[in-house]
Tab-separated table of C-alpha atoms (C1' of nucleotides) in Angstrom:
chain	number	residue	atom	x	y	z
A	1	MET	CA	-42.053	-16.427	-9.655
A	2	SER	CA	-40.268	-17.822	-6.624
A	3	ARG	CA	-37.460	-15.264	-6.929
A	4	PRO	CA	-38.344	-11.637	-6.069
A	5	LEU	CA	-38.812	-9.288	-8.954
A	6	PRO	CA	-35.658	-7.397	-9.920
A	7	LEU	CA	-37.291	-4.148	-9.063
A	8	LEU	CA	-37.722	-5.242	-5.486
A	9	THR	CA	-34.263	-6.662	-4.887
A	10	GLY	CA	-31.092	-4.714	-4.362
A	11	ALA	CA	-28.877	-3.720	-7.232
A	12	PRO	CA	-27.056	-7.030	-7.870
A	13	PRO	CA	-29.303	-9.229	-10.049
A	14	ALA	CA	-28.359	-12.411	-8.162
A	15	GLU	CA	-25.423	-14.699	-8.833
A	16	ARG	CA	-25.498	-17.767	-10.993
A	17	ALA	CA	-25.210	-21.112	-9.230
A	18	ASP	CA	-21.796	-22.062	-10.613
A	19	ALA	CA	-20.477	-18.612	-9.816
A	20	ALA	CA	-21.564	-18.921	-6.201
A	21	ARG	CA	-19.977	-22.369	-5.967
A	22	ASN	CA	-16.703	-21.025	-7.312
A	23	ARG	CA	-16.746	-18.064	-4.955
A	24	ALA	CA	-17.092	-20.365	-1.986
A	25	ALA	CA	-14.405	-22.714	-3.276
A	26	LEU	CA	-12.037	-19.796	-3.828
A	27	LEU	CA	-12.590	-18.330	-0.379
A	28	GLU	CA	-12.000	-21.720	1.196
A	29	ALA	CA	-8.880	-22.318	-0.862
A	30	ALA	CA	-7.575	-18.894	0.105
A	31	ALA	CA	-8.244	-19.493	3.793
A	32	GLU	CA	-6.435	-22.827	3.646
A	33	LEU	CA	-3.424	-21.359	1.891
A	34	MET	CA	-3.249	-18.564	4.390
A	35	ALA	CA	-3.457	-20.933	7.331
A	36	GLY	CA	-0.544	-22.777	5.802
A	37	CYS	CA	1.978	-20.119	4.878
A	38	GLY	CA	0.531	-16.691	5.591
A	39	VAL	CA	-0.523	-13.987	3.182
A	40	ALA	CA	2.581	-14.393	1.039
A	41	ALA	CA	1.209	-17.729	-0.158
A	42	LEU	CA	-1.950	-16.041	-1.421
A	43	THR	CA	-0.934	-15.890	-5.048
A	44	MET	CA	-3.777	-15.526	-7.478
A	45	ASP	CA	-2.488	-18.491	-9.442
A	46	ALA	CA	-2.130	-20.594	-6.310
A	47	VAL	CA	-5.634	-19.815	-5.105
A	48	ALA	CA	-7.109	-20.517	-8.522
A	49	THR	CA	-5.265	-23.815	-8.911
A	50	ARG	CA	-6.170	-24.968	-5.426
A	51	ALA	CA	-9.819	-24.163	-6.025
A	52	GLY	CA	-9.684	-25.933	-9.364
A	53	VAL	CA	-10.622	-22.945	-11.506
A	54	GLY	CA	-8.849	-20.656	-13.951
A	55	LYS	CA	-7.128	-17.478	-12.886
A	56	GLY	CA	-9.542	-15.331	-14.834
A	57	THR	CA	-12.332	-16.576	-12.598
A	58	VAL	CA	-10.625	-15.252	-9.493
A	59	PHE	CA	-10.382	-11.810	-11.004
A	60	ARG	CA	-13.943	-11.981	-12.220
A	61	ARG	CA	-15.166	-12.748	-8.697
A	62	PHE	CA	-12.977	-10.434	-6.651
A	63	GLY	CA	-11.666	-7.850	-9.065
A	64	SER	CA	-8.118	-7.888	-7.765
A	65	ARG	CA	-5.886	-9.437	-5.194
A	66	GLU	CA	-6.807	-6.687	-2.780
A	67	GLY	CA	-10.449	-7.436	-3.404
A	68	LEU	CA	-9.889	-11.050	-2.478
A	69	MET	CA	-8.203	-9.997	0.749
A	70	ALA	CA	-11.085	-7.676	1.523
A	71	SER	CA	-13.537	-10.530	1.034
A	72	LEU	CA	-11.572	-12.679	3.439
A	73	LEU	CA	-11.714	-9.879	5.970
A	74	ASN	CA	-15.431	-9.418	5.582
A	75	HIS	CA	-16.249	-12.453	7.677
A	76	ARG	CA	-14.382	-11.188	10.697
A	77	GLU	CA	-15.558	-7.633	10.222
A	78	ALA	CA	-19.178	-8.748	10.051
A	79	GLU	CA	-18.791	-10.731	13.263
A	80	TRP	CA	-17.248	-7.712	14.902
A	81	GLN	CA	-20.020	-5.393	13.727
A	82	ALA	CA	-22.577	-7.856	15.042
A	83	GLY	CA	-20.816	-7.742	18.395
A	84	VAL	CA	-21.119	-3.968	18.438
A	85	ILE	CA	-24.745	-3.889	17.373
A	86	SER	CA	-26.191	-6.692	19.403
A	87	GLY	CA	-23.432	-8.378	21.409
A	88	PRO	CA	-23.022	-8.352	25.177
A	89	PRO	CA	-21.938	-5.197	27.019
A	90	PRO	CA	-19.743	-3.326	27.365
A	91	LEU	CA	-19.060	-3.545	23.622
A	92	GLY	CA	-22.693	-4.112	22.758
A	93	PRO	CA	-25.664	-2.000	23.864
A	94	GLY	CA	-26.637	-1.695	27.477
A	95	ALA	CA	-23.501	-0.313	29.070
A	96	ASP	CA	-22.588	3.270	29.832
A	97	PRO	CA	-21.608	5.108	26.612
A	98	LEU	CA	-18.119	5.839	27.898
A	99	ASP	CA	-17.582	2.191	28.757
A	100	ARG	CA	-18.851	1.236	25.334
A	101	LEU	CA	-16.459	3.663	23.717
A	102	LEU	CA	-13.487	2.313	25.643
A	103	ALA	CA	-14.561	-1.226	24.862
A	104	PHE	CA	-14.780	-0.213	21.222
A	105	GLY	CA	-11.181	0.937	21.269
A	106	ALA	CA	-9.886	-2.182	22.939
A	107	SER	CA	-11.840	-4.415	20.605
A	108	ARG	CA	-10.777	-2.500	17.518
A	109	LEU	CA	-7.157	-2.619	18.622
A	110	ARG	CA	-7.351	-6.393	18.987
A	111	LEU	CA	-9.047	-6.819	15.638
A	112	HIS	CA	-6.499	-4.684	13.851
A	113	ARG	CA	-3.595	-6.477	15.466
A	114	ASP	CA	-5.006	-9.893	14.661
A	115	GLN	CA	-5.817	-9.100	11.057
A	116	ALA	CA	-2.932	-6.738	10.385
A	117	ALA	CA	-1.378	-8.782	7.604
A	118	LEU	CA	-4.644	-9.176	5.727
A	119	ILE	CA	-5.625	-5.563	6.212
A	120	GLU	CA	-2.323	-4.330	4.821
A	121	ALA	CA	-2.627	-6.733	1.911
A	122	ALA	CA	-6.135	-5.472	1.209
A	123	GLY	CA	-4.793	-1.934	0.955
A	124	ALA	CA	-6.990	0.674	-0.647
A	125	VAL	CA	-9.920	-1.655	-1.349
A	126	TRP	CA	-10.380	-2.125	2.373
A	127	GLY	CA	-9.690	1.470	3.271
A	128	GLU	CA	-12.151	2.868	0.798
A	129	ASN	CA	-14.873	0.515	1.891
A	130	HIS	CA	-17.563	2.691	3.407
A	131	ALA	CA	-19.142	-0.260	5.164
A	132	VAL	CA	-16.031	-0.569	7.298
A	133	LEU	CA	-14.667	2.813	8.292
A	134	GLY	CA	-18.119	4.272	7.876
A	135	PHE	CA	-19.658	1.919	10.392
A	136	ALA	CA	-16.980	2.500	12.999
A	137	ALA	CA	-17.169	6.257	12.526
A	138	LEU	CA	-20.936	6.265	12.830
A	139	HIS	CA	-20.839	4.180	15.968
A	140	VAL	CA	-18.299	6.396	17.687
A	141	ARG	CA	-20.224	9.446	16.598
A	142	LEU	CA	-23.402	8.160	18.184
A	143	LEU	CA	-21.596	7.332	21.411
A	144	LEU	CA	-20.085	10.813	21.498
A	145	ALA	CA	-23.553	12.256	21.037
A	146	GLU	CA	-24.879	10.145	23.906
A	147	LEU	CA	-22.037	11.464	26.041
A	148	GLY	CA	-23.164	14.995	25.303
A	149	VAL	CA	-19.988	15.954	23.491
A	150	GLU	CA	-20.369	19.083	21.380
A	151	GLY	CA	-18.625	20.123	18.224
A	152	ASP	CA	-17.989	18.440	14.886
A	153	LEU	CA	-18.721	14.886	15.979
A	154	ARG	CA	-18.047	13.494	12.540
A	155	TYR	CA	-14.521	14.787	12.681
A	156	LEU	CA	-13.947	13.829	16.283
A	157	ALA	CA	-15.050	10.283	15.574
A	158	THR	CA	-12.601	9.990	12.709
A	159	ALA	CA	-9.849	11.511	14.799
A	160	LEU	CA	-10.415	8.980	17.567
A	161	ILE	CA	-10.404	6.088	15.134
A	162	ALA	CA	-7.306	7.190	13.222
A	163	PRO	CA	-4.762	6.294	15.948
A	164	LEU	CA	-6.176	2.767	15.945
A	165	GLY	CA	-5.195	2.249	12.308
A	166	VAL	CA	-2.906	-0.607	11.413
A	167	PRO	CA	0.079	1.485	10.273
A	168	VAL	CA	0.029	3.574	13.437
A	169	LEU	CA	-0.196	0.518	15.665
A	170	ARG	CA	2.609	-1.118	13.761
A	171	GLN	CA	4.787	1.935	14.219
A	172	GLN	CA	4.086	2.164	17.938
A	173	ILE	CA	4.258	-1.484	18.882
A	174	ASP	CA	6.642	-3.027	16.384
A	175	HIS	CA	9.050	-0.105	16.017
A	176	GLY	CA	8.333	2.302	18.844
A	177	GLN	CA	8.806	-0.118	21.725
A	178	MET	CA	5.361	0.344	23.198
A	179	THR	CA	3.221	-2.513	24.451
A	180	GLU	CA	-0.363	-3.009	23.420
A	181	ALA	CA	-1.381	-2.166	26.971
A	182	GLN	CA	0.439	1.169	26.832
A	183	VAL	CA	-1.214	1.992	23.539
A	184	LEU	CA	-4.599	1.203	24.951
A	185	ASP	CA	-3.897	3.322	28.031
A	186	GLY	CA	-2.842	6.174	25.800
A	187	TRP	CA	-5.970	5.912	23.726
A	188	THR	CA	-8.131	5.797	26.839
A	189	GLU	CA	-6.502	8.968	28.086
A	190	LEU	CA	-7.089	10.588	24.717
A	191	VAL	CA	-10.765	9.709	24.899
A	192	ARG	CA	-11.116	11.119	28.399
A	193	ARG	CA	-9.634	14.389	27.264
A	194	VAL	CA	-11.911	14.667	24.277
A	195	VAL	CA	-15.199	13.911	26.024
B	1	MET	CA	44.225	13.002	3.705
B	2	SER	CA	41.789	15.600	2.451
B	3	ARG	CA	38.794	13.329	3.211
B	4	PRO	CA	37.905	12.848	6.894
B	5	LEU	CA	39.027	9.617	8.464
B	6	PRO	CA	36.430	6.874	8.280
B	7	LEU	CA	36.287	6.710	12.017
B	8	LEU	CA	35.161	10.300	12.148
B	9	THR	CA	32.525	10.175	9.437
B	10	GLY	CA	29.070	8.712	9.727
B	11	ALA	CA	28.371	5.105	8.850
B	12	PRO	CA	28.205	5.335	5.016
B	13	PRO	CA	31.761	5.142	3.652
B	14	ALA	CA	31.049	7.748	0.970
B	15	GLU	CA	29.678	7.186	-2.513
B	16	ARG	CA	31.707	6.721	-5.634
B	17	ALA	CA	31.651	9.540	-8.157
B	18	ASP	CA	29.833	7.651	-10.907
B	19	ALA	CA	27.310	6.389	-8.408
B	20	ALA	CA	26.556	9.925	-7.261
B	21	ARG	CA	26.214	11.079	-10.863
B	22	ASN	CA	23.783	8.302	-11.612
B	23	ARG	CA	21.753	9.007	-8.481
B	24	ALA	CA	21.342	12.617	-9.534
B	25	ALA	CA	20.493	11.660	-13.108
B	26	LEU	CA	17.905	9.161	-11.905
B	27	LEU	CA	16.244	11.607	-9.536
B	28	GLU	CA	16.061	14.205	-12.271
B	29	ALA	CA	14.667	11.708	-14.754
B	30	ALA	CA	12.082	10.605	-12.238
B	31	ALA	CA	11.046	14.181	-11.495
B	32	GLU	CA	10.656	14.915	-15.188
B	33	LEU	CA	8.586	11.811	-15.816
B	34	MET	CA	6.373	12.647	-12.904
B	35	ALA	CA	5.879	16.214	-14.041
B	36	GLY	CA	4.792	14.776	-17.370
B	37	CYS	CA	2.346	12.020	-16.531
B	38	GLY	CA	2.119	11.587	-12.781
B	39	VAL	CA	3.308	8.750	-10.602
B	40	ALA	CA	1.922	6.106	-12.944
B	41	ALA	CA	4.640	6.989	-15.441
B	42	LEU	CA	7.338	6.266	-12.874
B	43	THR	CA	8.185	2.803	-14.134
B	44	MET	CA	11.586	1.547	-13.115
B	45	ASP	CA	12.382	0.767	-16.729
B	46	ALA	CA	11.236	4.177	-17.863
B	47	VAL	CA	13.286	6.012	-15.260
B	48	ALA	CA	16.351	3.931	-16.033
B	49	THR	CA	16.057	4.436	-19.781
B	50	ARG	CA	15.471	8.150	-19.431
B	51	ALA	CA	18.510	8.492	-17.203
B	52	GLY	CA	20.564	6.430	-19.627
B	53	VAL	CA	21.433	3.648	-17.181
B	54	GLY	CA	20.449	0.024	-16.702
B	55	LYS	CA	17.544	-1.036	-14.561
B	56	GLY	CA	19.809	-2.808	-12.107
B	57	THR	CA	21.370	0.529	-11.264
B	58	VAL	CA	18.064	1.982	-10.176
B	59	PHE	CA	17.513	-0.852	-7.749
B	60	ARG	CA	21.077	-0.637	-6.523
B	61	ARG	CA	20.623	3.051	-5.681
B	62	PHE	CA	17.117	3.057	-4.262
B	63	GLY	CA	16.406	-0.526	-3.313
B	64	SER	CA	12.898	-0.579	-4.690
B	65	ARG	CA	10.303	1.524	-6.387
B	66	GLU	CA	9.041	2.654	-3.022
B	67	GLY	CA	12.571	3.637	-2.095
B	68	LEU	CA	12.792	5.805	-5.179
B	69	MET	CA	9.533	7.494	-4.261
B	70	ALA	CA	10.798	8.082	-0.744
B	71	SER	CA	13.928	9.704	-2.128
B	72	LEU	CA	11.831	12.015	-4.259
B	73	LEU	CA	9.861	12.977	-1.180
B	74	ASN	CA	12.957	13.651	0.865
B	75	HIS	CA	13.591	17.003	-0.777
B	76	ARG	CA	10.221	18.397	0.201
B	77	GLU	CA	10.305	16.832	3.619
B	78	ALA	CA	13.717	18.307	4.345
B	79	GLU	CA	12.492	21.751	3.324
B	80	TRP	CA	9.496	21.324	5.570
B	81	GLN	CA	11.605	20.215	8.524
B	82	ALA	CA	13.862	23.188	7.987
B	83	GLY	CA	10.799	25.407	8.125
B	84	VAL	CA	9.832	23.889	11.448
B	85	ILE	CA	13.301	24.110	12.942
B	86	SER	CA	14.397	27.514	11.803
B	87	GLY	CA	11.732	29.034	9.603
B	88	PRO	CA	9.583	32.073	10.389
B	89	PRO	CA	6.838	31.902	13.024
B	90	PRO	CA	4.267	30.675	13.637
B	91	LEU	CA	5.557	27.407	12.170
B	92	GLY	CA	9.129	28.064	13.197
B	93	PRO	CA	10.372	29.019	16.662
B	94	GLY	CA	9.366	32.235	18.306
B	95	ALA	CA	5.602	32.002	18.396
B	96	ASP	CA	3.350	30.786	21.173
B	97	PRO	CA	3.501	26.956	21.443
B	98	LEU	CA	-0.209	26.599	20.719
B	99	ASP	CA	0.099	28.750	17.618
B	100	ARG	CA	3.051	26.689	16.532
B	101	LEU	CA	1.095	23.509	17.033
B	102	LEU	CA	-1.831	24.764	14.982
B	103	ALA	CA	0.538	25.990	12.294
B	104	PHE	CA	2.128	22.565	12.340
B	105	GLY	CA	-1.230	20.944	11.622
B	106	ALA	CA	-2.089	23.300	8.799
B	107	SER	CA	1.319	22.935	7.245
B	108	ARG	CA	1.313	19.165	7.559
B	109	LEU	CA	-2.150	18.992	6.029
B	110	ARG	CA	-0.972	20.994	3.045
B	111	LEU	CA	2.146	18.915	2.618
B	112	HIS	CA	0.220	15.657	2.757
B	113	ARG	CA	-2.365	16.862	0.291
B	114	ASP	CA	0.251	18.118	-2.131
B	115	GLN	CA	2.371	15.001	-2.003
B	116	ALA	CA	-0.429	12.486	-1.544
B	117	ALA	CA	0.251	10.509	-4.706
B	118	LEU	CA	3.936	10.222	-4.009
B	119	ILE	CA	3.413	9.346	-0.362
B	120	GLU	CA	1.006	6.562	-1.195
B	121	ALA	CA	3.395	5.251	-3.835
B	122	ALA	CA	6.211	5.240	-1.297
B	123	GLY	CA	4.124	3.071	0.999
B	124	ALA	CA	5.885	1.302	3.823
B	125	VAL	CA	9.349	2.673	3.053
B	126	TRP	CA	8.080	6.154	3.833
B	127	GLY	CA	5.943	5.119	6.770
B	128	GLU	CA	8.718	3.211	8.476
B	129	ASN	CA	11.170	6.051	8.046
B	130	HIS	CA	11.954	7.246	11.529
B	131	ALA	CA	13.348	10.497	10.249
B	132	VAL	CA	9.863	11.429	9.060
B	133	LEU	CA	7.209	10.347	11.506
B	134	GLY	CA	9.779	10.461	14.255
B	135	PHE	CA	10.589	14.095	13.647
B	136	ALA	CA	6.985	15.170	13.549
B	137	ALA	CA	6.167	13.194	16.677
B	138	LEU	CA	9.104	14.648	18.547
B	139	HIS	CA	8.198	18.175	17.533
B	140	VAL	CA	4.602	17.839	18.649
B	141	ARG	CA	5.742	16.206	21.843
B	142	LEU	CA	7.997	19.114	22.676
B	143	LEU	CA	5.247	21.611	21.950
B	144	LEU	CA	2.867	19.693	24.215
B	145	ALA	CA	5.479	19.766	26.937
B	146	GLU	CA	5.868	23.517	26.525
B	147	LEU	CA	2.124	23.829	26.842
B	148	GLY	CA	2.265	22.050	30.165
B	149	VAL	CA	0.225	19.072	29.004
B	150	GLU	CA	0.554	16.075	31.286
B	151	GLY	CA	0.285	12.397	30.525
B	152	ASP	CA	1.866	10.132	27.937
B	153	LEU	CA	3.076	12.833	25.579
B	154	ARG	CA	4.588	10.330	23.201
B	155	TYR	CA	1.207	8.749	22.650
B	156	LEU	CA	-0.663	12.035	22.504
B	157	ALA	CA	1.701	13.321	19.854
B	158	THR	CA	1.129	10.258	17.713
B	159	ALA	CA	-2.597	10.486	18.225
B	160	LEU	CA	-2.642	14.106	17.067
B	161	ILE	CA	-0.583	13.294	14.000
B	162	ALA	CA	-2.573	10.228	12.980
B	163	PRO	CA	-5.663	12.107	11.724
B	164	LEU	CA	-3.380	14.083	9.409
B	165	GLY	CA	-2.316	10.935	7.594
B	166	VAL	CA	-2.859	10.693	3.873
B	167	PRO	CA	-5.434	7.861	3.917
B	168	VAL	CA	-7.550	9.641	6.518
B	169	LEU	CA	-7.454	12.923	4.613
B	170	ARG	CA	-8.333	11.138	1.423
B	171	GLN	CA	-11.314	9.492	3.070
B	172	GLN	CA	-12.563	12.741	4.559
B	173	ILE	CA	-12.001	15.084	1.656
B	174	ASP	CA	-12.292	12.889	-1.422
B	175	HIS	CA	-15.024	10.550	-0.191
B	176	GLY	CA	-16.535	12.117	2.903
B	177	GLN	CA	-17.511	15.439	1.373
B	178	MET	CA	-15.522	17.572	3.758
B	179	THR	CA	-13.468	20.554	2.688
B	180	GLU	CA	-9.884	21.049	3.708
B	181	ALA	CA	-10.984	23.994	5.811
B	182	GLN	CA	-13.462	21.847	7.728
B	183	VAL	CA	-10.807	19.235	8.357
B	184	LEU	CA	-8.453	21.863	9.663
B	185	ASP	CA	-11.154	23.299	11.893
B	186	GLY	CA	-11.875	19.854	13.245
B	187	TRP	CA	-8.232	19.209	13.958
B	188	THR	CA	-7.896	22.566	15.684
B	189	GLU	CA	-10.815	21.718	17.902
B	190	LEU	CA	-9.258	18.353	18.680
B	191	VAL	CA	-6.047	20.062	19.722
B	192	ARG	CA	-7.855	22.511	21.967
B	193	ARG	CA	-9.584	19.657	23.755
B	194	VAL	CA	-6.366	17.748	24.278
B	195	VAL	CA	-4.270	20.599	25.640
C	1	DA	C1'	-37.535	-30.406	-25.070
C	2	DA	C1'	-35.550	-27.072	-27.906
C	3	DT	C1'	-33.738	-22.493	-28.369
C	4	DA	C1'	-31.510	-18.226	-27.376
C	5	DC	C1'	-28.773	-15.369	-24.941
C	6	DA	C1'	-26.468	-13.557	-21.068
C	7	DA	C1'	-23.143	-14.838	-17.694
C	8	DG	C1'	-19.341	-17.302	-16.541
C	9	DC	C1'	-15.005	-19.534	-17.614
C	10	DG	C1'	-10.056	-20.488	-18.761
C	11	DG	C1'	-5.584	-19.810	-19.833
C	12	DA	C1'	-2.547	-17.486	-23.185
C	13	DC	C1'	-0.663	-13.051	-22.987
C	14	DC	C1'	1.359	-8.582	-21.269
C	15	DA	C1'	3.721	-5.207	-18.152
C	16	DC	C1'	6.133	-4.304	-14.266
C	17	DG	C1'	8.853	-5.023	-9.971
C	18	DG	C1'	12.725	-7.377	-8.460
C	19	DT	C1'	17.022	-10.581	-8.720
C	20	DC	C1'	21.484	-12.232	-10.403
C	21	DC	C1'	25.920	-12.535	-12.096
C	22	DG	C1'	29.519	-11.722	-15.558
C	23	DT	C1'	31.732	-7.407	-16.956
C	24	DT	C1'	33.303	-2.642	-16.396
C	25	DT	C1'	34.819	1.312	-13.868
C	26	DC	C1'	36.693	3.842	-10.064
C	27	DG	C1'	40.042	5.282	-6.956
C	28	DC	C1'	43.682	4.086	-3.855
C	29	DC	C1'	48.487	2.466	-3.116
C	30	DT	C1'	52.990	1.431	-4.593
D	1	DA	C1'	52.135	4.933	-14.543
D	2	DG	C1'	50.406	0.588	-13.497
D	3	DG	C1'	48.115	-2.714	-10.874
D	4	DC	C1'	44.578	-4.297	-7.762
D	5	DG	C1'	40.405	-4.960	-5.028
D	6	DA	C1'	36.080	-3.232	-4.283
D	7	DA	C1'	32.165	-1.010	-5.912
D	8	DA	C1'	29.056	-0.201	-9.561
D	9	DC	C1'	26.906	-1.467	-13.868
D	10	DG	C1'	23.656	-3.610	-17.234
D	11	DG	C1'	20.393	-6.321	-19.064
D	12	DA	C1'	18.750	-11.090	-19.385
D	13	DC	C1'	15.708	-13.539	-16.523
D	14	DC	C1'	11.802	-14.731	-13.274
D	15	DG	C1'	7.343	-14.488	-10.712
D	16	DT	C1'	3.175	-12.195	-10.108
D	17	DG	C1'	-0.853	-9.174	-10.834
D	18	DG	C1'	-4.006	-8.039	-14.322
D	19	DT	C1'	-6.346	-8.218	-19.168
D	20	DC	C1'	-8.610	-10.269	-23.135
D	21	DC	C1'	-11.323	-12.966	-26.008
D	22	DG	C1'	-13.122	-17.175	-27.916
D	23	DC	C1'	-15.520	-21.055	-25.839
D	24	DT	C1'	-18.782	-23.223	-22.410
D	25	DT	C1'	-22.533	-23.430	-19.222
D	26	DG	C1'	-26.611	-22.005	-16.822
D	27	DT	C1'	-31.221	-20.200	-17.000
D	28	DA	C1'	-35.388	-18.189	-18.777
D	29	DT	C1'	-38.743	-18.616	-22.439
D	30	DT	C1'	-41.756	-20.897	-25.666
DNA sequence: AATACAAGCGGACCACGGTCCGTTTCGCCT
DNA sequence: AGGCGAAACGGACCGTGGTCCGCTTGTATT
């Protein structure tokens, strides 16, 4: 009776001990491999071997290679979300909404640049994750509301977040000869026009 | 001496007759397969077999699967660009710049929705193609200039195009419970705020 | 402690994208 | 016409992502 009744817990009926151990081992193995040779080294076979388990186990735990990438990203994303919810201003609560919004953009730009390789490797699994885009969109939407912006805030939030996407940034900075600072200035100007 | 001198032609030193024949056969085979069973049926082996050539030939012509997809898209994209350059208003020249810009958005939305599967399958090859994003960005930039908008027009153009990207549309319409009409309304409102 | 059963595990197996290199074909030049 | 170099061809081959199914292990129950 030490574990909560199934009816009271969330959907997943808990994970068996060995499964949890393997998940941790796999994530660690993946992180090590990536530190060594980048995302290209993240072969399912390689990760499995390094963690000392069979390949089937990797797929059982993460569903696909993209799922594994998404799990690796989750750590950073969770940290970032924590910074938004309860971190220090101007990203966290307490600052002027406009300052928070601009800090959001700068922070998101940094995150996307730092994790670009993983995010691209995670592909659709990451993109379709409601907990990611959904959180950012909700946050921006609330800030827009605080700023007294009128109109379809759900759409405006999405439209402000879209130019911060990894492919767009890659195009602008890696191919379009813009600096990160110019991109951020551009985005700031965009925000000022919208609010 | 019937062919122009190499110095006068563009970079590619022309394509051999058999190569051109095979390219056409492969594109047709690919189009047929896609009409039958969607992008999933577009296996390199399947396309090659259907066209009656070896697999190596497909890679020689298109470089990769994504390259093949991009080539399939090129037809539609070229038609669309022609519509922008010399088609009837409001998309083509002759209408008020704002009307042209809004027509651009609507038209681009349609195109991206229609070709979504192919565009996603083309992945980076399509995204990095300057002739595609570059053209759209330049067009929007010119329209913004005509409208007398000030600021970093290059960035603003990109920022207006970003929310029309396939992944964003998919998120909004397929997962976010918005209709295409709502998305278009939202984009229109975004444009009005920016200009 | 013994039992029962679900959950997890492993690695052989498959399909597909991509490469490579010996052979064939094209098209120009004499 | 015949010869020659370059371009194109084809299909065997490889690595990787993903599936499948018989076996093992953990956990709840008595």
